[in-house]
XYZ file of C-alpha atoms in Angstrom:
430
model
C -16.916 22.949 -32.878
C -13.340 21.323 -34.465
C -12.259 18.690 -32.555
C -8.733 17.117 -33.285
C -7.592 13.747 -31.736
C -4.150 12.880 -31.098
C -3.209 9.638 -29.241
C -0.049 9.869 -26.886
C 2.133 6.958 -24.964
C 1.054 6.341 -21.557
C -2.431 6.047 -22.884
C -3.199 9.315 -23.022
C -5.226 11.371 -25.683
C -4.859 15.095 -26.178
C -8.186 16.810 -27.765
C -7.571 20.164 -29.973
C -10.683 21.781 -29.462
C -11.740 25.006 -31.554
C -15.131 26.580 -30.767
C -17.018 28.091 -33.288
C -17.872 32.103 -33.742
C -21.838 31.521 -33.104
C -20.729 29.406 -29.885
C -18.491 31.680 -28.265
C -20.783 34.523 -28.755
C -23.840 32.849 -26.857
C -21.313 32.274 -23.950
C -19.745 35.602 -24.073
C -24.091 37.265 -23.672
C -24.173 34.448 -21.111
C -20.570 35.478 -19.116
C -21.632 39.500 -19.314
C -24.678 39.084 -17.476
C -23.066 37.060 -14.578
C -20.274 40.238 -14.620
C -23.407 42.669 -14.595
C -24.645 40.985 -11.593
C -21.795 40.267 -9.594
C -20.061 43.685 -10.400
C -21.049 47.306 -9.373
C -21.845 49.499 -12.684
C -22.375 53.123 -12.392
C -25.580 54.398 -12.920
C -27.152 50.669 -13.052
C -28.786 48.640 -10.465
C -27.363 45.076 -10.101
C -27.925 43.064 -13.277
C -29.170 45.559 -15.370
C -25.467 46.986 -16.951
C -25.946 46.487 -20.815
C -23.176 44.649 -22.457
C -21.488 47.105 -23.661
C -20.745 49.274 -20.852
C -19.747 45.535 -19.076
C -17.316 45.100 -21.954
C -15.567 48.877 -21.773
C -15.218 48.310 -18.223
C -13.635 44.380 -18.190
C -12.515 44.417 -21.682
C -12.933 41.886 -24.525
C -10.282 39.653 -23.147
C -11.988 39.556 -19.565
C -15.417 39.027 -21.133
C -14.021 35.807 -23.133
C -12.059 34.643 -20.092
C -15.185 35.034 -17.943
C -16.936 32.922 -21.077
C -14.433 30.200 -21.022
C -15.074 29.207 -17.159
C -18.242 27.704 -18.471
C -17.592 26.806 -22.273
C -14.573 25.148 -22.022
C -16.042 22.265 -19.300
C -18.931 22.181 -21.434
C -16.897 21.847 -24.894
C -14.616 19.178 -23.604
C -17.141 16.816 -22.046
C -19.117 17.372 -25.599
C -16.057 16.841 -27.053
C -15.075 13.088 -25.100
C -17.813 11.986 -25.672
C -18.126 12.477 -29.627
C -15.074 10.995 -29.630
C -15.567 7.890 -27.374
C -13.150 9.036 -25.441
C -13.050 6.555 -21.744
C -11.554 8.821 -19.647
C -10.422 7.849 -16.157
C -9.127 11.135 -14.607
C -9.522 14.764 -14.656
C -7.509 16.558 -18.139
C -5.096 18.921 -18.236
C -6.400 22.162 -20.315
C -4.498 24.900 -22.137
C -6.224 27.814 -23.755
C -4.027 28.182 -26.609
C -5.790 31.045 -28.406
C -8.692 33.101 -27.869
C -9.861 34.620 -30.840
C -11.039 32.513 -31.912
C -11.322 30.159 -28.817
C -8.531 27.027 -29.208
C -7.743 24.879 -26.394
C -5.691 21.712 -25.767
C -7.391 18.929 -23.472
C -4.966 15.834 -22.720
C -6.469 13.096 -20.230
C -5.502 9.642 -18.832
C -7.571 6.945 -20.660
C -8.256 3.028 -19.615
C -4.984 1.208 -19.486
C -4.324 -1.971 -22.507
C -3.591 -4.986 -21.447
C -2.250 -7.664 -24.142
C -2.040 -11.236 -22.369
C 0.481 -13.780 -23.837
C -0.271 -17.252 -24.206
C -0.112 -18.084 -20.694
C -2.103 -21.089 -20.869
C 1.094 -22.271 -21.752
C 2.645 -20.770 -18.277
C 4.090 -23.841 -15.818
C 5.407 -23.203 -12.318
C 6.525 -25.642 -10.308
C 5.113 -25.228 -6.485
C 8.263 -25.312 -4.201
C 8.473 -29.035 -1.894
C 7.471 -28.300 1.953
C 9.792 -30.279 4.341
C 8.963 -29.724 8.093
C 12.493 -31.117 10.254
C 13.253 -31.947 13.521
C 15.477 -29.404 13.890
C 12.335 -26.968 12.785
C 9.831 -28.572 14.946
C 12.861 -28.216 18.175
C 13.212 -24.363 17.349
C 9.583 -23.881 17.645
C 9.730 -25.843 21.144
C 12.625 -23.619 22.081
C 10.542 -20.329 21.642
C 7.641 -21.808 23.560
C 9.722 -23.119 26.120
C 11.330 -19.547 26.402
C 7.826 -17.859 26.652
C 7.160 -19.910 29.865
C 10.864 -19.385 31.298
C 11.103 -18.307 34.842
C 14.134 -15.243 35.179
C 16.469 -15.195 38.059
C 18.564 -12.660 39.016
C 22.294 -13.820 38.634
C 25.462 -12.126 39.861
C 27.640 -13.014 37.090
C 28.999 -11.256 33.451
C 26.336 -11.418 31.025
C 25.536 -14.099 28.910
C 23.906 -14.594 25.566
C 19.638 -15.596 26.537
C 20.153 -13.718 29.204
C 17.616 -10.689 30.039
C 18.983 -7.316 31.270
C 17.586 -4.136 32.649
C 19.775 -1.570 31.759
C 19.974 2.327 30.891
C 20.979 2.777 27.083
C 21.817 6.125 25.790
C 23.165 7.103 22.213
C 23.947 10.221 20.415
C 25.812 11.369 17.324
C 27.905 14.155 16.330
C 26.997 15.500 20.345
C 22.629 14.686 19.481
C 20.938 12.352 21.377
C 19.148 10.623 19.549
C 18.327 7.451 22.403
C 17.724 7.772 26.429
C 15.965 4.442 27.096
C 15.866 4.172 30.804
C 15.422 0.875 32.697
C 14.982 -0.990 29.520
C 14.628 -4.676 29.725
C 15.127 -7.439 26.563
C 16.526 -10.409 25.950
C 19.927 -10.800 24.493
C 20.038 -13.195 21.669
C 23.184 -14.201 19.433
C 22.495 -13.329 15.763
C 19.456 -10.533 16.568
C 20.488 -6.977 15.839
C 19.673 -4.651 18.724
C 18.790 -1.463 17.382
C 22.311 -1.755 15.767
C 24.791 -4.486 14.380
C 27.437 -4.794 17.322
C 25.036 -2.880 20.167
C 24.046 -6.360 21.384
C 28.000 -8.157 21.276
C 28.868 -4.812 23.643
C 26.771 -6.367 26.742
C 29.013 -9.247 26.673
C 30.803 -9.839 29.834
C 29.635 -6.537 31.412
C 28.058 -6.962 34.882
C 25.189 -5.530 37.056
C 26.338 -1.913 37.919
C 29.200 -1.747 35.404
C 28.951 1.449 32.449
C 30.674 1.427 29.446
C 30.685 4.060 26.795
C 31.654 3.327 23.237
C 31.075 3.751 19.418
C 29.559 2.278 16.722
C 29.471 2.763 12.362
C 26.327 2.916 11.531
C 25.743 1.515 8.388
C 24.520 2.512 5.186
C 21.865 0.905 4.821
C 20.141 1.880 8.514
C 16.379 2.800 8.309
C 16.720 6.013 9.971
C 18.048 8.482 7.448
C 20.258 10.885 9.875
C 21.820 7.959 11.295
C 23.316 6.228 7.901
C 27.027 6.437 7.756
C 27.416 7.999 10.677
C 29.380 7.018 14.024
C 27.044 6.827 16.729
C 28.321 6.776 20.699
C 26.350 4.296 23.014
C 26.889 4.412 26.958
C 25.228 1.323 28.836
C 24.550 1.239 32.406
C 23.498 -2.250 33.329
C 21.431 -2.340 36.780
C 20.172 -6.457 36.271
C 21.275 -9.478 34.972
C 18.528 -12.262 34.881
C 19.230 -15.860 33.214
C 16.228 -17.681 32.102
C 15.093 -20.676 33.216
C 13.165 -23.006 30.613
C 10.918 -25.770 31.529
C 11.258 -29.084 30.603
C 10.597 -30.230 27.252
C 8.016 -32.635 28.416
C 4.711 -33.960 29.706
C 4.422 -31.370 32.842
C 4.981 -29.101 30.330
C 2.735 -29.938 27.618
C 0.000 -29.378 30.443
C 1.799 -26.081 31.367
C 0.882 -24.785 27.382
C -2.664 -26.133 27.448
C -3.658 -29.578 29.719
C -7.364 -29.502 28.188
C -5.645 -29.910 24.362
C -1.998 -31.439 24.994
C -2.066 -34.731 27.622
C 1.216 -35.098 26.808
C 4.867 -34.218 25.269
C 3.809 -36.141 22.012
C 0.788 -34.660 21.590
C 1.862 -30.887 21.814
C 4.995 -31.731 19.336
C 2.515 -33.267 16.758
C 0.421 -30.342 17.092
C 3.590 -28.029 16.578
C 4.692 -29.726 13.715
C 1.085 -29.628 11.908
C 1.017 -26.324 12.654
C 4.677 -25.745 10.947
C 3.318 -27.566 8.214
C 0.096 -26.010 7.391
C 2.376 -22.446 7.684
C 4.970 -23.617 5.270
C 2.321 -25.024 2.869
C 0.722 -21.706 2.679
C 3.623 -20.097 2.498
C 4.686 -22.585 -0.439
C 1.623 -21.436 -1.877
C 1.581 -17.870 -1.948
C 5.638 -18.103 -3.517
C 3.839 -20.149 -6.033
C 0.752 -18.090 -6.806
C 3.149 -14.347 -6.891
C 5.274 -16.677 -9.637
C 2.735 -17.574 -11.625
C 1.508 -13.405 -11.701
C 5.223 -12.715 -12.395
C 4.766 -14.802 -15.318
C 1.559 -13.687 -16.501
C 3.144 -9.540 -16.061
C 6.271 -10.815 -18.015
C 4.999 -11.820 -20.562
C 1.970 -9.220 -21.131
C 1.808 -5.674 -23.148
C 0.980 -3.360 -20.665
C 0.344 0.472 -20.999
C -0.856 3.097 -18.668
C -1.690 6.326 -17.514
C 1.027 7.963 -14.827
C -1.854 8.688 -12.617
C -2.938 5.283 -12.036
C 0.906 4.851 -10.158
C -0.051 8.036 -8.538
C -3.287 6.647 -7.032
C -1.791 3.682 -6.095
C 0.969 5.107 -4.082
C -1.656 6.879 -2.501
C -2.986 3.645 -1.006
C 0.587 2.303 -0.529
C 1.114 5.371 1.774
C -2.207 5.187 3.368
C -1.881 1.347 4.497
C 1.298 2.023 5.949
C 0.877 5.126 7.348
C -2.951 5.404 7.997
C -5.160 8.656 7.603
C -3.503 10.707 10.624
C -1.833 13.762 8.834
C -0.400 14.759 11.473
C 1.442 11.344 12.256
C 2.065 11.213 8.860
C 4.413 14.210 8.824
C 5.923 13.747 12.162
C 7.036 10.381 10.551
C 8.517 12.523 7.636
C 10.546 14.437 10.100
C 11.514 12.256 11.923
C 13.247 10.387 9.198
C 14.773 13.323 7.434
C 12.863 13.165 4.223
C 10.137 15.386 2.333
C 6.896 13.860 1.427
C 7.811 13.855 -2.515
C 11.176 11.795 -1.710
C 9.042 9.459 0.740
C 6.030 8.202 -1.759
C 9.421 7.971 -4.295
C 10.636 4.606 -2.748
C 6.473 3.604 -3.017
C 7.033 4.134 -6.663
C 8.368 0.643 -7.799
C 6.160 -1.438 -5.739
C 3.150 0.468 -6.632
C 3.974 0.444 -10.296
C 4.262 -3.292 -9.900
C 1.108 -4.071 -8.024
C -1.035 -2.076 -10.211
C 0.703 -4.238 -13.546
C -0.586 -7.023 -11.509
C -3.849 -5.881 -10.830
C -4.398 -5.207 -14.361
C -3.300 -8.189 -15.774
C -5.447 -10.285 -13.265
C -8.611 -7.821 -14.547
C -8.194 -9.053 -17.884
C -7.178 -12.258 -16.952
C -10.825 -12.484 -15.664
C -12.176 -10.995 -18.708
C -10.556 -13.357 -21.145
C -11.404 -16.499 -19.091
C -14.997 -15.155 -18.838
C -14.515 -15.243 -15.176
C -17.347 -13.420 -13.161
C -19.250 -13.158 -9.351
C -22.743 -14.294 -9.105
C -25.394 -12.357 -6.535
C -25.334 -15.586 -4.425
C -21.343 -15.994 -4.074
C -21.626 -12.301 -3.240
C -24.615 -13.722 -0.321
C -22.187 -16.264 0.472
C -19.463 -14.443 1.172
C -21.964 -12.532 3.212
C -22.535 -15.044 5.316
C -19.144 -16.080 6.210
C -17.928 -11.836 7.026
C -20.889 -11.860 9.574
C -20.375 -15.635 10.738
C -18.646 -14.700 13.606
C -20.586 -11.931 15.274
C -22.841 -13.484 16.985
C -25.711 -11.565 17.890
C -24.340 -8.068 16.047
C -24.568 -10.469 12.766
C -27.545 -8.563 11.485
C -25.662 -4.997 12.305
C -22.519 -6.168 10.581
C -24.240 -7.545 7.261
C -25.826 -3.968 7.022
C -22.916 -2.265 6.872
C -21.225 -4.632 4.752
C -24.370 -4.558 2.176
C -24.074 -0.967 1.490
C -22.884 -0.619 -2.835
C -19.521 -0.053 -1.884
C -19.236 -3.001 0.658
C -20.675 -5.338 -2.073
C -18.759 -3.841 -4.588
C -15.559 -4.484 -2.769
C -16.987 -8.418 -1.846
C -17.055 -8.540 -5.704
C -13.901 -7.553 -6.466
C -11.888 -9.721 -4.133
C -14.121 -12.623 -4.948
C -13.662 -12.385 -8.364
C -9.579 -11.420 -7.786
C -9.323 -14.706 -6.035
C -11.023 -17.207 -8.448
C -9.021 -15.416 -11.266
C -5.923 -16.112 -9.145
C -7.086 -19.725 -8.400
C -8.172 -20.248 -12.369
C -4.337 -18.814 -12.965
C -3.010 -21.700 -10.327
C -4.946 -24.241 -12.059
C -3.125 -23.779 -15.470
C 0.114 -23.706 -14.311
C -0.252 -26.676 -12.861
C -1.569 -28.106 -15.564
C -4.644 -28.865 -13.819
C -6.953 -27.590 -16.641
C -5.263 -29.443 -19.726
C -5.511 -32.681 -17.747
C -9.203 -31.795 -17.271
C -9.489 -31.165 -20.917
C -8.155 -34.183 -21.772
């Protein structure tokens, strides 16, 4: 057997394969007798058709094609492998010729990653600042989820909350009948569409008022962009809100066993604005410093590996329910090919990242030891009480512990990375 190797961009390889005269004809005795037992013969009982008689009645071509459905899998996993070829995904073959047998075999091999220097990459982690006027939103929105609503008979108000019939339709299609709905009307939200929510202004219980919008071009739903949609609002409540004091009473209202008072529930607010922020802070830092460490690397790739990784784009956002899957599709106007499209950037992207953690890891000699992996264990099944022991089963299988080991070493590569743009680790050096 010839085998020619040809490297192409995207790492990709494509195999000429040639199999020899003696070869073939050991498949082709092998391929007649399957036809001579699948196949009804004249005059022969099942199997026993000589090849000859097999041949006339199939031909030569038909007896080689039969052939290749075994020789050619055969050939090109020979063939990989005497070539140290690290596939990652199933090739694309070509029977070029047969007589004698040529065929073409290109397949996706392991991606190259090239690092820079990035022990010399420095980010600077953003400054967290909690205000007053932060800390007095957050008391706002508490005090709102404890409001008491009262009917009013009055034009409506911004904060207040209305009941009312919305309808909508474009071109003559409804595309909204939402009966007896009830929300909150807040300056500077969006309801549904920019300028639905400005239209309840002034209206009052028992008024109706039809109208039209521009829907922009950038609206989610797909049918809708551009377009002029008509609204008609039938308004059967008005309620205003009533907030509670911002003080001690209230404190107790939230929680009397952890907030005594006012003071106490603020501070607690404001730690808890900080503690968001900070991690907040931190994640901006740590998706820098991978910015940074893609930017600056030699990356390439197989198309496939995008492929797969829109796959599990999709999937996360979508789930595993076909069927809700495609109703989703419909119901924004677009095929599945144009949908996993707009996946295509951010999946290209994550996988450049995942790669360049991966050898991140490797060059740092970074690695997960059987009792992190126990560790880690431990802390999954922490909180489940008695069904501990059924949970650390399940988790324990190879693929559970292969997963703990991959996020486990993904996040001390990420915290490594942190630590030298910091310039934790040269200060530790020196």
């Amino acid at each position: 057997m010839k085998v020619t190797l040809e490297r192409l961009p995207e790492s990709r390889v494509q195999l000429q394969i040639e199999i020899d005269d003696e070869r073939l004809e050991k498949s082709l005795d092998s391929a007649y007798k399957r036809l001579a037992q699948k196949n009804r013969f004249p005059g022969f009982r099942p199997g026993k058709a000589p090849r000859p008689i097999v041949e006339r009645a199939v031909g030569r071509e038909g007896l080689i094609r039969e052939a290749l459905d075994k020789l050619v899998p055969a050939a090109y996993n020979e063939a990989i492998e005497t070539e140290n070829v690290d596939a990652i995904g199933q090739p694309d073959l070509e029977i070029e010729q047969l007589e004698p047998v040529k065929f073409t075999a290109t397949v996706p091999i392991r991606p190259t990653v090239a690092l820079n220097d990035y022990h010399s990459i420095r980010v600077d982690p953003e400054p967290v600042e909690v205000t007053s006027e932060m800390v007095e939103e957050q008391v706002l929105l508490l005090r709102r989820r404890h409001a008491t609503q009262v009917p009013v008979d009055r034009a409506i108000q911004w904060d207040d909350v209305i009941i009312a019939d919305v309808k909508a339709s474009e071109d003559g299609n409804q595309f909204l009948d939402d009966e007896n709905a009830e929300f909150p009307l807040r300056e500077g939200k969006v309801l549904f569409v920019p300028g639905l929510a400005e239209e309840f202004l002034g209206m009052n219980k028992g008024d109706e008022k039809t109208f039209d919008i521009a829907v922009p071009e950038d609206f989610q739903v797909e049918q809708l962009k551009g377009k002029t949609a008509t609204f008609t609002l039938t308004i059967h409540e008005v309620k205003e809100e009533q907030l509670p004091e911002a003080d001690d009473e209230f404190a107790n209202l939230v929680n009397a066993d952890e907030f005594p008072d006012f003071a106490s529930l603020r501070a607690r607010i404001e730690s808890d604005m900080k503690t968001s922020l900070e991690n907040d802070a931190e994640s901006k830092f740590r998706n820098s410093v991978i910015d940074k460490l893609v930017e600056g690397a030699t990356l390439e790739y197989p198309r496939v590996l995008v492929e797969h990784e829109i796959d599990h784009l999709v999937r996360e956002a979508m789930g595993n329910n076909q069927q809700q899957y495609q109703m989703y599709l419909q119901q924004l106007g677009r095929s599945e090919a144009d949908f996993r499209e707009t996946w295509r950037e951010a999946a290209d992207m994550r996988l450049r990242r995942s790669l360049v953690i991966s050898e991140l890891a490797e060059a740092e000699g970074l690695d997960v030891s059987a009792e992190e992996i126990e560790e880690e264990l431990d802390t999954l099944v922490a909180p489940m009480g008695d069904d501990a022991a059924r949970f650390r089963q399940m988790f324990a299988t190879e693929e559970g512990v292969s997963t703990i080991r991959r996020n486990l070493l993904s996040r001390k590569t990420l915290e490594r990375l942190a630590a030298i743009a910091r310039g934790e680790l040269q200060e530790e050096q020196a």
